[in-house]
Amino acid sequence: MALCNVIDCCLDSIRQISEEVEGAIVYLDAGCTESFQFLGAFPLLLEIGAHAVCSLENMSSLDVLQSNSNFDSGRKIVVIASCLLSNAHRYILRCLSTHQCLSRCTIFTSISEIAHSAYPDSPLGPDAYQEYESLLVQDYEEFIKRRETTSRQSGYRELKENLTPEDEGWSKLTASEKDASHAREFYDREEDVGQLVISVRHFPLILCPFSPRVFVLPSEGSVAEAHLSTLHENSLSPGLPSLTTGTLSDGDDVPPGATLTAQVLYHLAAKMNLKLEIYSLGDLSKTVGKLLTDMSSLYDVGRRRRSAGLLLIDRTLDLLTPSSHGDSLVDRIFSSLPRREQTTSSSQIKGSQTQLKHRPVNLNRAPLDVQIPIANIFSEEDSTIANFQLLRSIEAFLRGWDSSDPASQMSELINFSTKLNGENYLFSYEEKLKGSFVSSEKFRGTPYLEALLDRRTKDGTILIQKWLQETIRQENIAVNATIRPGYASKAELQAMVKALAKSQSSFMKNRGIIQLAAATLYAMDEAHSARWDAFISAEKMLNVSAGDTSQSLAAQISDIINKSSLVSSRGATNVKVEPSQGLLSFQDALLLTVTGYMLAGENFPTSGSGGPFSWQEEHFLKEAILDAVLENPEAAKLKFFHDLREELEAKLKTNKLEENEESSDQLQGDDFDDDQWGDWGDEDADKSNSKEQVYSDLQLKLELRDRVDNLFKFFHKLSTLKRNVLLREGALGLESNFIGDSLLNKGLLYKLLKRVLGKFDVAGLEYHSSNVGRLFKSGFGRFGIGQAKPSLGDQNVILVFVMGGISAVEVREAQEALSESGRPDIELILGGTTLLTPNDMFDLLLGDSSYS
């Protein structure tokens, strides 16, 4: 029996479109580029005959020049998009208008026709693909006519520069033009514009797999960016499900993210030939489960497929685990490394949809593509001697040169680099030489990322050391360092990486392990590891205090806030601060406050009338945050203080000026001067200015108190989230079977899988029966022919999907739960909306992506 493999399924989907890709210039949007990068699919595209692979959003005239070298390839383009056709329209039209003499344009989108039709205020109806083909043909015809007319007057270039989204045809197609014809999933319709043939097809599997069994959705795809909740009293963020209340969304109230996610999971199951038995936990998950059940009942009649269980979980049932800094090397790496800048912004998306006034603004997820600073592993000496040829080749490639061409002289290369970067040529490549993860890269058949996801920080670092040693032994390279078994230091890893990267051939051959080691070295750097360790220490203290009293926990939170405020004030006055004192900023303290309130909600649910703390305890917390805001310049950047940003910055400047004046007065001493008598007449003016300043400060404090009060109302909402209540209310009362310190520190996903794999009941877990199952239950059940409810633990394939995102720590804990179950026959597949880090959780709860 074939094993389920997400990477193989995605790569197989690409092979199935080889006929269209062969000989074509392929354009990928940002989400698709991210997906194909994790898959390692770019070599496959070239293998199946793609002439070139280009960025859709960043397409340029160079793409056209490249296609002119082969006239046949320039007549055929393929666009693969992970977003709605309405979002990609402006880029597709620009692509068509830039290429001349096109004969065929094939557009693949991961969003099905049903999803296009169901998306709020979508301009496309049930026959979305056919409608879009007609619309694109119409807009292209209009563009050709305008180009011919304008070229006689001001030239084609001016028309291209003046092209605006409003000119691109969306005003001609409205939601009212939807017809009632039945939705068809796959279209291959053709419309001719002279010799141009345009067709739109469905390409569902655009995913970002970290391993064959772990995947998330592309960060800039429409599915990940769609809202999972709307703004109301039970919602926290558009990127998170609403709080579970037991009520299901109906009709227009269904968030667009629910519909799009259901489509993704349905097509993934179909590709894997799985028949899903669907279970859900949480209100949004129940809505998605109902949508999936209806889809399966409609399309899967008579199909023979392998049975599998799908467990849908709302992220809001456990916000504490992804907000915490757990013991995971992958979590550290993704939290420390810089990310690629977003290709498109929400402002661009809204600009291309100005006619759709009520369309929900998409959510900006953090890109999954980390930028590994490979250049950091080279010292200046290495750069000038051993690696100069490698860097020269990379620079030449980036300039479009052939590095073997004698015309590309060394002097010209140095002059070019000096011109761009001043005199810092040796470091000019650092901004360009960056690596990224590819999940299909393996060491002796074992994918790198898959092995690291299952390990803690120390174990993962030692495993990388072992891989480096084995690779160095295979390459027969000498390393000038002493390698200690069972311990991996930064110096040892760096020495081995430098030895592997010494030659160009070795660097390219072993780029997978080199990039992974470089990412680990970056995360192990003191600037990043010390901050992470400080978070772990603070979270441990909060957990200990939560097991004591509410007073102890409140005092601990207050102490963290005060220390962050003290560090900020010292930094503002240029006072030297010890490294251990400057690790946690005010923003970090707020994230720890969130953690403290969630812990308080679990341990002291009835301490206060509106929250887990008494009025006096919360008053001290509010005062601590208020003082920190007034003394901390970075607080003005937080979302809930945005409208007071100018006032806070002005207050900070005033405080600095007063401090400078006081210091200058002390330097001058108390010597009397005759000129001081001339200030007597200004006393009244000084008093008046002082009164105005006092009034201004008082008004600012009052407004800040209002913001802080609203912030604590949000904290109260978070304190109602109790991870363990679902398990404590188990129908069989088996909580005693899971008592232990190790379990108390685990996330909800681990606890759920332990119960599911142990075949215990889970309170609140809903099973979505098919139409046939409901018939047995309601009809034949009267005659004693009822159908028994299947158990999720009986399935050999279990797919878990977390609505809102999953963290690397949860992936490790899920694998631990599977190992401890003693059931090696089970295939566990884990997925989520995105990969969450503590930084992402801050953005969702308190940052720009929150409703607070």
CSV table of N, CA, C and O in Angstrom, one decimal, residues 388-410 413 504:
chain,number,residue,atom,x,y,z
A,388,PHE,N,36.9,33.6,-4.1
A,388,PHE,CA,36.7,34.7,-5.0
A,388,PHE,C,36.1,34.2,-6.4
A,388,PHE,O,35.3,34.9,-7.0
A,389,GLN,N,36.6,33.1,-6.8
A,389,GLN,CA,36.1,32.6,-8.1
A,389,GLN,C,34.6,32.2,-8.0
A,389,GLN,O,33.8,32.5,-8.9
A,390,LEU,N,34.2,31.7,-6.8
A,390,LEU,CA,32.8,31.4,-6.6
A,390,LEU,C,31.9,32.7,-6.6
A,390,LEU,O,30.9,32.8,-7.3
A,391,LEU,N,32.4,33.6,-5.9
A,391,LEU,CA,31.7,34.9,-5.8
A,391,LEU,C,31.7,35.6,-7.1
A,391,LEU,O,30.7,36.2,-7.5
A,392,ARG,N,32.7,35.5,-7.9
A,392,ARG,CA,32.8,36.1,-9.2
A,392,ARG,C,31.7,35.5,-10.1
A,392,ARG,O,31.0,36.2,-10.9
A,393,SER,N,31.6,34.1,-10.0
A,393,SER,CA,30.6,33.5,-10.9
A,393,SER,C,29.2,33.9,-10.5
A,393,SER,O,28.3,34.1,-11.4
A,394,ILE,N,28.9,34.0,-9.2
A,394,ILE,CA,27.6,34.4,-8.7
A,394,ILE,C,27.3,35.8,-9.2
A,394,ILE,O,26.2,36.1,-9.7
A,395,GLU,N,28.3,36.7,-9.1
A,395,GLU,CA,28.1,38.1,-9.5
A,395,GLU,C,27.8,38.2,-11.0
A,395,GLU,O,27.0,38.9,-11.5
A,396,ALA,N,28.6,37.3,-11.7
A,396,ALA,CA,28.5,37.3,-13.2
A,396,ALA,C,27.1,36.8,-13.5
A,396,ALA,O,26.4,37.3,-14.5
A,397,PHE,N,26.6,35.8,-12.8
A,397,PHE,CA,25.3,35.3,-13.1
A,397,PHE,C,24.2,36.3,-12.9
A,397,PHE,O,23.3,36.5,-13.7
A,398,LEU,N,24.3,37.0,-11.8
A,398,LEU,CA,23.4,38.1,-11.4
A,398,LEU,C,23.3,39.2,-12.5
A,398,LEU,O,22.3,39.8,-12.7
A,399,ARG,N,24.5,39.4,-13.1
A,399,ARG,CA,24.5,40.5,-14.1
A,399,ARG,C,24.1,39.9,-15.5
A,399,ARG,O,24.0,40.7,-16.5
A,400,GLY,N,23.9,38.6,-15.6
A,400,GLY,CA,23.5,38.1,-16.9
A,400,GLY,C,24.7,37.7,-17.8
A,400,GLY,O,24.5,37.6,-19.0
A,401,TRP,N,25.9,37.6,-17.2
A,401,TRP,CA,27.1,37.3,-17.9
A,401,TRP,C,27.3,35.8,-18.0
A,401,TRP,O,26.8,35.1,-17.2
A,402,ASP,N,28.1,35.4,-18.9
A,402,ASP,CA,28.6,34.0,-18.9
A,402,ASP,C,30.0,34.1,-18.2
A,402,ASP,O,30.9,34.7,-18.7
A,403,SER,N,30.1,33.5,-17.1
A,403,SER,CA,31.4,33.6,-16.3
A,403,SER,C,32.6,33.0,-17.0
A,403,SER,O,33.7,33.3,-16.7
A,404,SER,N,32.3,32.1,-18.0
A,404,SER,CA,33.4,31.5,-18.7
A,404,SER,C,33.8,32.3,-19.9
A,404,SER,O,34.8,32.0,-20.6
A,405,ASP,N,33.1,33.4,-20.2
A,405,ASP,CA,33.4,34.3,-21.4
A,405,ASP,C,34.6,35.1,-21.1
A,405,ASP,O,34.7,35.8,-20.1
A,406,PRO,N,35.6,35.0,-21.9
A,406,PRO,CA,36.8,35.8,-21.7
A,406,PRO,C,36.6,37.3,-21.7
A,406,PRO,O,37.4,38.0,-21.1
A,407,ALA,N,35.5,37.7,-22.3
A,407,ALA,CA,35.2,39.2,-22.4
A,407,ALA,C,34.9,39.7,-21.0
A,407,ALA,O,35.0,40.9,-20.7
A,408,SER,N,34.4,38.8,-20.1
A,408,SER,CA,34.0,39.3,-18.7
A,408,SER,C,35.3,39.3,-17.9
A,408,SER,O,35.6,38.4,-17.2
A,409,GLN,N,36.0,40.4,-18.0
A,409,GLN,CA,37.3,40.5,-17.3
A,409,GLN,C,37.1,40.8,-15.8
A,409,GLN,O,36.1,41.4,-15.4
A,410,MET,N,38.1,40.4,-15.0
A,410,MET,CA,38.1,40.6,-13.6
A,410,MET,C,38.0,42.1,-13.3
A,410,MET,O,37.3,42.6,-12.4
A,413,LEU,N,34.6,43.5,-13.6
A,413,LEU,CA,33.7,43.0,-12.5
A,413,LEU,C,33.9,43.8,-11.2
A,413,LEU,O,33.0,44.2,-10.6
A,504,GLN,N,34.2,25.7,-5.2
A,504,GLN,CA,32.9,25.9,-5.8
A,504,GLN,C,32.1,24.6,-6.0
A,504,GLN,O,30.9,24.5,-5.8
